[in-house]
Structures are given as structure tokens and as C-alpha cells.
Amino acid sequence: PSSTRTTILASPHAPLYGPSIPHPSTFNSPPEGHNSKFYVITVGQQVGLFFHWNDVAQRVNRVSGNIHYKCDTFQEALAQYTCAYENGELRAIPMPGSPFWPTESQTMSSNEEDIWSHIEDLS
């Protein structure tokens, strides 16, 4: 019996790897006395926990379907993020040319073996 081998290459307009989705354990609580709001981005150019609206706006503006929350406490923000992480609801969608779009040096090396590791084998 013959087998068919299908190979899918990444779109030339998409990075060759998935954007980073930080694990909830990577977020440290703020210093004692921190009294600003906390923001959670679950769908945007970059996902995570943020302290300032300007940081959030850069990551969600012009992203269709962006999702972000304002929380009163770090614990609430971390709980929201953790829930989204565990439910597979986090989506980082960097826009080409934005500061969040990976550069060529971040996406792949010039090593041919490394290039083939970015191709999915569907055989």
C-alpha cells in the first residue's frame, strides 16, 4: 500500500513559531504598597498581566476580538489569567511590523536542520 505524505508550510506572513504564552507562575506579585489597577490580556498582540493602561492599549488596539480585563487586585488578575491559561483561551496575535512581531533572528536560525523543525509532517 502506498502512503501519501502531506507537508504544511507556514504562511509567509506568519512567524514560524507560535507567540509566547507565559505560564501563570512567571508573574510575580508587585511590591508591597503597589496601588494601581491590574490588567489581564487574554487575546491581543501579547498576552499577560500588566500594571498600566498604556501597555495594554499597545497590545490590544487594532486587534479584532481582543479580550482584556481590569482587576482591582493582583490575585484577581492572576486568577483570571490562570483560568484562561488552563482553558486554552489565551491567544497572542502579533501584527506584522508591530513591536510584538518576532524578528527573523527570533523566528529561526540559518541552520537548515532548524528550518525543517518548523514544518509539520502530517503523514
Coordinates of N, CA and C in Angstrom, one line a residue:
P1 N 0.8 -1.2 0.0 CA 0.0 0.0 0.0 C 0.9 1.3 0.0
S2 N 0.5 2.2 -0.8 CA 1.2 3.5 -0.8 C 0.7 4.4 0.2
S3 N 1.6 5.2 0.7 CA 1.2 6.2 1.7 C 1.4 7.6 1.1
T4 N 0.5 8.5 1.5 CA 0.6 9.9 1.0 C 1.2 10.7 2.1
R5 N 2.2 11.6 1.8 CA 2.8 12.4 2.8 C 2.4 13.9 2.5
T6 N 1.9 14.5 3.5 CA 1.5 15.9 3.3 C 2.3 16.8 4.2
T7 N 2.8 17.9 3.7 CA 3.6 18.8 4.4 C 3.0 20.2 4.3
I8 N 2.8 20.8 5.5 CA 2.2 22.2 5.5 C 3.3 23.1 5.9
L9 N 3.5 24.2 5.1 CA 4.5 25.2 5.4 C 3.7 26.4 6.0
A10 N 4.4 27.1 6.9 CA 3.8 28.3 7.5 C 3.6 29.4 6.4
S11 N 2.6 30.2 6.6 CA 2.3 31.3 5.7 C 3.5 32.2 5.7
P12 N 3.8 32.8 4.6 CA 5.0 33.8 4.5 C 4.7 35.0 5.4
H13 N 3.5 35.2 5.8 CA 3.2 36.4 6.6 C 3.0 36.1 8.1
A14 N 3.3 34.9 8.5 CA 3.1 34.5 9.9 C 4.5 34.1 10.4
P15 N 4.7 34.3 11.7 CA 6.0 33.8 12.3 C 6.1 32.3 12.2
L16 N 7.3 31.8 12.2 CA 7.4 30.3 12.1 C 7.3 29.6 13.4
Y17 N 6.9 30.3 14.4 CA 6.6 29.7 15.7 C 5.5 30.4 16.4
G18 N 4.9 29.7 17.3 CA 3.8 30.4 18.0 C 4.3 31.4 18.9
P19 N 3.5 32.5 19.1 CA 3.9 33.6 20.0 C 4.0 33.0 21.4
S20 N 4.8 33.6 22.2 CA 5.0 33.1 23.6 C 3.7 33.3 24.4
I21 N 3.3 32.3 25.1 CA 2.2 32.3 26.1 C 2.8 32.1 27.4
P22 N 2.9 33.1 28.3 CA 3.6 32.9 29.6 C 2.8 32.0 30.5
H23 N 3.4 31.1 31.2 CA 2.8 30.3 32.2 C 2.4 31.2 33.4
P24 N 1.3 31.0 34.1 CA 0.9 31.9 35.2 C 2.0 32.0 36.3
S25 N 2.8 31.0 36.5 CA 3.8 31.0 37.5 C 4.9 32.1 37.2
T26 N 5.0 32.6 36.0 CA 6.0 33.5 35.6 C 5.7 34.9 36.1
F27 N 4.5 35.2 36.6 CA 4.1 36.5 37.1 C 4.4 36.7 38.6
N28 N 5.2 37.7 38.9 CA 5.5 37.9 40.3 C 4.5 39.0 40.9
S29 N 4.1 38.9 42.1 CA 3.3 39.9 42.7 C 4.0 41.2 42.8
P30 N 3.3 42.3 42.7 CA 4.0 43.6 42.8 C 4.5 43.9 44.2
P31 N 5.4 44.9 44.3 CA 5.9 45.2 45.6 C 4.8 45.7 46.6
E32 N 5.1 45.5 47.8 CA 4.1 46.0 48.9 C 3.8 47.4 48.6
G33 N 2.5 47.8 48.7 CA 2.1 49.2 48.6 C 1.8 49.6 47.1
H34 N 1.9 48.7 46.2 CA 1.5 49.0 44.8 C 0.0 49.2 44.8
N35 N -0.4 50.4 44.3 CA -1.8 50.7 44.4 C -2.5 51.1 43.1
S36 N -1.9 50.6 42.0 CA -2.6 50.8 40.7 C -3.5 49.6 40.4
K37 N -4.2 49.7 39.3 CA -5.1 48.6 38.9 C -4.2 47.6 38.2
F38 N -4.8 46.5 37.9 CA -4.1 45.4 37.2 C -4.9 45.0 35.9
Y39 N -4.2 44.7 34.9 CA -4.9 44.4 33.6 C -4.4 43.0 33.1
V40 N -5.4 42.3 32.6 CA -5.2 41.0 32.1 C -5.5 41.0 30.6
I41 N -4.6 40.6 29.7 CA -4.9 40.4 28.3 C -4.9 39.0 28.0
T42 N -6.0 38.5 27.5 CA -6.1 37.1 27.1 C -6.1 36.9 25.6
V43 N -6.5 37.9 24.8 CA -6.4 37.9 23.4 C -5.9 39.3 23.0
G44 N -4.7 39.3 22.3 CA -4.1 40.5 21.9 C -2.7 40.2 21.2
Q45 N -2.0 41.3 20.9 CA -0.7 41.0 20.3 C 0.3 40.3 21.2
Q46 N 0.1 40.5 22.5 CA 0.8 39.9 23.5 C -0.1 39.6 24.7
V47 N 0.0 38.5 25.4 CA -0.9 38.2 26.5 C -0.2 38.3 27.8
G48 N -0.9 38.5 28.9 CA -0.2 38.6 30.2 C -0.9 39.5 31.2
L49 N -0.2 39.8 32.2 CA -0.6 40.7 33.3 C 0.2 42.0 33.2
F50 N -0.5 43.2 33.3 CA 0.1 44.5 33.1 C -0.4 45.4 34.2
F51 N 0.4 46.4 34.5 CA 0.1 47.4 35.5 C -0.5 48.7 35.0
H52 N -0.2 49.0 33.7 CA -0.5 50.3 33.1 C -1.4 50.2 31.9
W53 N -2.4 51.1 31.8 CA -3.3 51.0 30.6 C -2.5 51.2 29.3
N54 N -1.6 52.1 29.3 CA -0.8 52.3 28.1 C -0.2 51.1 27.5
D55 N 0.3 50.2 28.4 CA 0.9 48.9 28.0 C -0.2 48.0 27.4
V56 N -1.4 48.1 28.0 CA -2.5 47.3 27.5 C -2.9 47.8 26.1
A57 N -3.1 49.1 26.0 CA -3.6 49.7 24.7 C -2.7 49.3 23.6
Q58 N -1.4 49.3 23.8 CA -0.4 49.0 22.7 C -0.6 47.5 22.2
R59 N -1.1 46.7 23.1 CA -1.2 45.2 22.8 C -2.6 44.8 22.3
V60 N -3.6 45.7 22.5 CA -5.0 45.3 22.1 C -5.6 46.1 21.0
N61 N -5.2 47.4 20.9 CA -5.8 48.3 19.9 C -5.5 47.7 18.5
R62 N -6.5 47.7 17.7 CA -6.5 47.2 16.3 C -6.4 45.7 16.2
V63 N -6.6 45.0 17.3 CA -6.7 43.5 17.3 C -8.1 43.1 17.4
S64 N -8.6 42.6 16.3 CA -10.0 42.2 16.2 C -10.3 41.1 17.2
G65 N -11.3 41.2 18.0 CA -11.7 40.2 19.0 C -10.8 40.2 20.2
N66 N -10.1 41.3 20.5 CA -9.2 41.4 21.7 C -10.0 41.2 22.9
I67 N -9.4 40.7 24.0 CA -10.1 40.5 25.3 C -9.1 40.9 26.3
H68 N -9.6 41.8 27.2 CA -8.8 42.3 28.3 C -9.7 42.7 29.4
Y69 N -9.2 42.6 30.6 CA -9.9 42.9 31.9 C -9.1 43.8 32.8
K70 N -9.8 44.6 33.5 CA -9.2 45.5 34.6 C -9.6 44.8 35.9
C71 N -8.6 44.6 36.8 CA -8.9 43.9 38.0 C -8.4 44.8 39.2
D72 N -9.0 44.7 40.3 CA -8.6 45.6 41.5 C -7.4 45.0 42.2
T73 N -7.2 43.7 42.1 CA -6.0 43.1 42.9 C -5.2 42.3 42.0
F74 N -4.0 42.1 42.4 CA -3.1 41.2 41.6 C -3.6 39.7 41.7
Q75 N -4.2 39.3 42.8 CA -4.7 38.0 43.0 C -5.9 37.7 42.0
E76 N -6.7 38.7 41.9 CA -7.9 38.6 40.9 C -7.3 38.5 39.5
A77 N -6.4 39.4 39.1 CA -5.8 39.3 37.8 C -5.1 38.0 37.5
L78 N -4.4 37.5 38.4 CA -3.7 36.2 38.2 C -4.7 35.1 38.1
A79 N -5.8 35.1 38.9 CA -6.8 34.1 38.8 C -7.5 34.1 37.4
Q80 N -7.8 35.3 36.9 CA -8.4 35.4 35.6 C -7.5 34.9 34.5
Y81 N -6.2 35.2 34.6 CA -5.2 34.8 33.6 C -5.1 33.2 33.7
T82 N -4.9 32.7 34.9 CA -4.7 31.3 35.1 C -5.9 30.5 34.6
C83 N -7.1 31.0 34.8 CA -8.3 30.3 34.3 C -8.3 30.3 32.8
A84 N -7.9 31.4 32.1 CA -7.9 31.4 30.7 C -6.7 30.5 30.2
Y85 N -5.6 30.5 30.9 CA -4.5 29.6 30.5 C -4.9 28.2 30.6
E86 N -5.5 27.8 31.7 CA -5.9 26.4 31.8 C -7.0 25.9 30.9
N87 N -7.8 26.9 30.4 CA -8.9 26.6 29.5 C -8.5 26.7 28.0
G88 N -7.2 27.1 27.8 CA -6.7 27.2 26.4 C -7.3 28.4 25.7
E89 N -7.6 29.5 26.4 CA -8.3 30.6 25.9 C -7.3 31.8 25.6
L90 N -6.0 31.6 25.8 CA -5.0 32.7 25.5 C -4.6 32.6 24.1
R91 N -4.7 33.8 23.4 CA -4.2 33.9 22.0 C -3.4 35.1 21.8
A92 N -2.1 34.9 21.5 CA -1.3 36.0 21.1 C -1.3 36.2 19.6
I93 N -1.7 37.3 19.1 CA -1.8 37.6 17.7 C -1.0 38.8 17.3
P94 N 0.3 38.7 17.2 CA 1.1 39.8 16.9 C 0.9 40.3 15.4
M95 N 0.8 41.6 15.2 CA 0.6 42.2 13.9 C 1.9 42.4 13.2
P96 N 2.0 42.1 11.9 CA 3.3 42.3 11.2 C 3.7 43.7 11.3
G97 N 5.0 43.9 11.6 CA 5.6 45.2 11.7 C 5.4 45.9 13.1
S98 N 4.6 45.3 14.0 CA 4.5 45.8 15.3 C 5.7 45.4 16.2
P99 N 5.8 46.1 17.3 CA 6.9 45.7 18.2 C 6.8 44.3 18.7
F100 N 5.7 43.7 18.6 CA 5.4 42.4 19.1 C 5.6 41.3 18.1
W101 N 5.8 41.7 16.8 CA 6.1 40.8 15.7 C 7.5 40.3 15.8
P102 N 7.7 39.0 15.8 CA 9.1 38.4 16.0 C 10.0 38.8 14.8
T103 N 11.2 39.1 15.1 CA 12.2 39.4 14.1 C 12.7 38.1 13.5
E104 N 13.3 38.2 12.3 CA 13.8 37.0 11.7 C 14.8 36.2 12.6
S105 N 15.6 36.9 13.4 CA 16.6 36.2 14.2 C 15.8 35.5 15.4
Q106 N 14.6 36.0 15.7 CA 13.9 35.3 16.8 C 13.1 34.1 16.3
T107 N 12.8 34.1 15.0 CA 12.0 33.0 14.4 C 12.7 31.8 14.0
M108 N 14.0 32.0 13.5 CA 14.7 30.8 13.0 C 16.2 31.2 12.9
S109 N 17.0 30.1 12.9 CA 18.4 30.3 12.6 C 18.6 30.0 11.1
S110 N 19.8 30.2 10.7 CA 20.2 29.9 9.3 C 20.5 28.4 9.1
N111 N 20.5 27.6 10.2 CA 20.8 26.2 10.1 C 19.6 25.5 9.4
E112 N 19.9 24.7 8.3 CA 18.9 24.1 7.6 C 18.1 23.0 8.4
E113 N 18.8 22.3 9.3 CA 18.1 21.4 10.2 C 17.0 22.1 11.0
D114 N 17.4 23.3 11.5 CA 16.4 24.0 12.3 C 15.2 24.5 11.5
I115 N 15.5 24.8 10.2 CA 14.4 25.2 9.4 C 13.3 24.1 9.2
W116 N 13.8 22.9 9.0 CA 12.9 21.7 8.9 C 12.1 21.4 10.1
S117 N 12.6 21.8 11.3 CA 11.9 21.6 12.5 C 10.6 22.4 12.6
H118 N 10.5 23.5 11.8 CA 9.3 24.3 11.8 C 8.2 23.8 10.8
I119 N 8.5 22.7 10.2 CA 7.5 22.2 9.2 C 6.8 21.0 9.9
E120 N 5.5 21.0 9.7 CA 4.7 19.9 10.4 C 4.5 18.8 9.4
D121 N 4.8 17.6 9.8 CA 4.6 16.4 9.0 C 3.3 15.8 9.3
L122 N 2.4 15.7 8.3 CA 1.1 15.1 8.5 C 0.9 13.7 8.0
S123 N 2.0 13.0 7.9 CA 1.9 11.6 7.3 C 1.2 10.7 8.3

